[in-house]
mmCIF file of C-alpha atoms in Angstrom:
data_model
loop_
_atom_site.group_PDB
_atom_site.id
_atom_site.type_symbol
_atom_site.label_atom_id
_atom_site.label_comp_id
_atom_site.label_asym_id
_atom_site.label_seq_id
_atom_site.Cartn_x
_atom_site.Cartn_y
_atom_site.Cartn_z
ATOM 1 C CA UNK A 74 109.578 107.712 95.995
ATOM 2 C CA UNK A 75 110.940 104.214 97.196
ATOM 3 C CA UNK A 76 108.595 100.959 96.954
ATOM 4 C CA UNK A 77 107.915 101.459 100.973
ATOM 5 C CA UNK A 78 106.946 104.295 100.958
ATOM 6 C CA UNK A 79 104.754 104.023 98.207
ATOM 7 C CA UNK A 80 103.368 100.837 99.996
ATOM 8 C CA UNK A 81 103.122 102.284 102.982
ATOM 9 C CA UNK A 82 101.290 105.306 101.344
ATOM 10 C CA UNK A 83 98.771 102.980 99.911
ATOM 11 C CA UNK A 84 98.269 100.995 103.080
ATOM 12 C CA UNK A 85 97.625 104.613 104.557
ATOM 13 C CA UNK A 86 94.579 105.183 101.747
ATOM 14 C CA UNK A 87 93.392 102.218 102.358
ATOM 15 C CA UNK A 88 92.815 102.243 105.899
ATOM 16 C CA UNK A 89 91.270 105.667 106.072
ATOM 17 C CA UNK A 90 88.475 104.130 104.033
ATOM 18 C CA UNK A 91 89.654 105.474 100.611
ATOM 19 C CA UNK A 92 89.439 103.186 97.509
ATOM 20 C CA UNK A 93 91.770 103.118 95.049
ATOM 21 C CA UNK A 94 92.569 102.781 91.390
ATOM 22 C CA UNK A 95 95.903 100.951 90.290
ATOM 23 C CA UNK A 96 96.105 103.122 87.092
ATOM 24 C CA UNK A 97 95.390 106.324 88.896
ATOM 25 C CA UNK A 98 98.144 105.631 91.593
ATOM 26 C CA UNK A 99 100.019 104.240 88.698
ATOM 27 C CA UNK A 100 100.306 108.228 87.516
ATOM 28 C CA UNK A 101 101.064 109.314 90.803
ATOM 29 C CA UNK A 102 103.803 107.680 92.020
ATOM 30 C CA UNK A 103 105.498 107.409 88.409
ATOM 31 C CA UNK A 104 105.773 103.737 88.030
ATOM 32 C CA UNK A 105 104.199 100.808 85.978
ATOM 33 C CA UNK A 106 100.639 99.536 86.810
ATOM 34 C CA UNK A 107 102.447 96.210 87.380
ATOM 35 C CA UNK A 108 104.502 97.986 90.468
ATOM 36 C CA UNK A 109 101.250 98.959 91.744
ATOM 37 C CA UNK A 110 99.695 95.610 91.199
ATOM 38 C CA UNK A 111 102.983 94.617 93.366
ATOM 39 C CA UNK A 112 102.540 96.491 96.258
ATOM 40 C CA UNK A 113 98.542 95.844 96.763
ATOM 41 C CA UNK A 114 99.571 91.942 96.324
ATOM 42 C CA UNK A 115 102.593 92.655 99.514
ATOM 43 C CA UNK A 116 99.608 94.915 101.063
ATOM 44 C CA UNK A 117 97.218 91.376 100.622
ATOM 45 C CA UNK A 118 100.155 89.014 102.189
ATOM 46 C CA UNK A 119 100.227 91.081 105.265
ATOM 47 C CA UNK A 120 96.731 91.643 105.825
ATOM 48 C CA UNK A 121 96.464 87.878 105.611
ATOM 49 C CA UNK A 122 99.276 87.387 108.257
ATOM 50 C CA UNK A 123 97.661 89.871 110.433
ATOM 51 C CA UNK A 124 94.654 87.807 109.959
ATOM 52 C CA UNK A 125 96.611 84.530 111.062
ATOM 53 C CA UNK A 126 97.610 86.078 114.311
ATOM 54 C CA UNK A 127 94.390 87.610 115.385
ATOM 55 C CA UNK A 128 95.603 91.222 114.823
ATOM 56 C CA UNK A 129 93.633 92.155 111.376
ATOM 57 C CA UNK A 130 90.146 91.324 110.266
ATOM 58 C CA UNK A 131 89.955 93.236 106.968
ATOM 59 C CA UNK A 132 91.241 92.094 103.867
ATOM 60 C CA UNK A 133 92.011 93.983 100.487
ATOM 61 C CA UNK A 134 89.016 93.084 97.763
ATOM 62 C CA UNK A 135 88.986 94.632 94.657
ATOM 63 C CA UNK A 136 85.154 95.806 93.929
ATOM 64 C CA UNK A 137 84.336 95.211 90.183
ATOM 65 C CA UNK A 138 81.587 98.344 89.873
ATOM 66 C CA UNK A 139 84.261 100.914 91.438
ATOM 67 C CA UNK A 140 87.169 99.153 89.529
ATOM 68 C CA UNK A 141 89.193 99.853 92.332
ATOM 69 C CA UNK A 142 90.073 98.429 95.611
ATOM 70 C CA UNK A 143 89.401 98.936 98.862
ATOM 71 C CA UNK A 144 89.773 97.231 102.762
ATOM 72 C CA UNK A 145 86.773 95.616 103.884
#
């Protein structure tokens, strides 16, 4: 699987309310953690340009309890 779709894929979790765990998507898609790390950081930069134009109110927080992150 490319980086877009896999970033797409994890936008797609994320916005049905899912949380998610760097390490376990890690396994999934076949790549390194730090590819993960990667895509929720481009997943951050457009929530927060969504934000700037008024479209998007959510924003990508990574919960500490759950280890994992989630759109809130």
């Amino acid at each position: 699987m490319n980086k877009i779709n896999r970033v797409l894929c994890i936008y797609s979790l994320l916005c049905a309310g899912k949380c998610v765990d760097p390490y376990q998507l890690a396994n999934e898609y076949m790549v390194n953690v730090r590819s993960i790390y990667r895509d929720l950081s481009d997943i951050r930069v457009f929530l927060t340009d969504q934000m700037v134009l008024g479209k998007e109110t959510r924003n990508l927080k990574y919960c500490n309890d759950k280890r994992r992150y989630q759109l809130i």
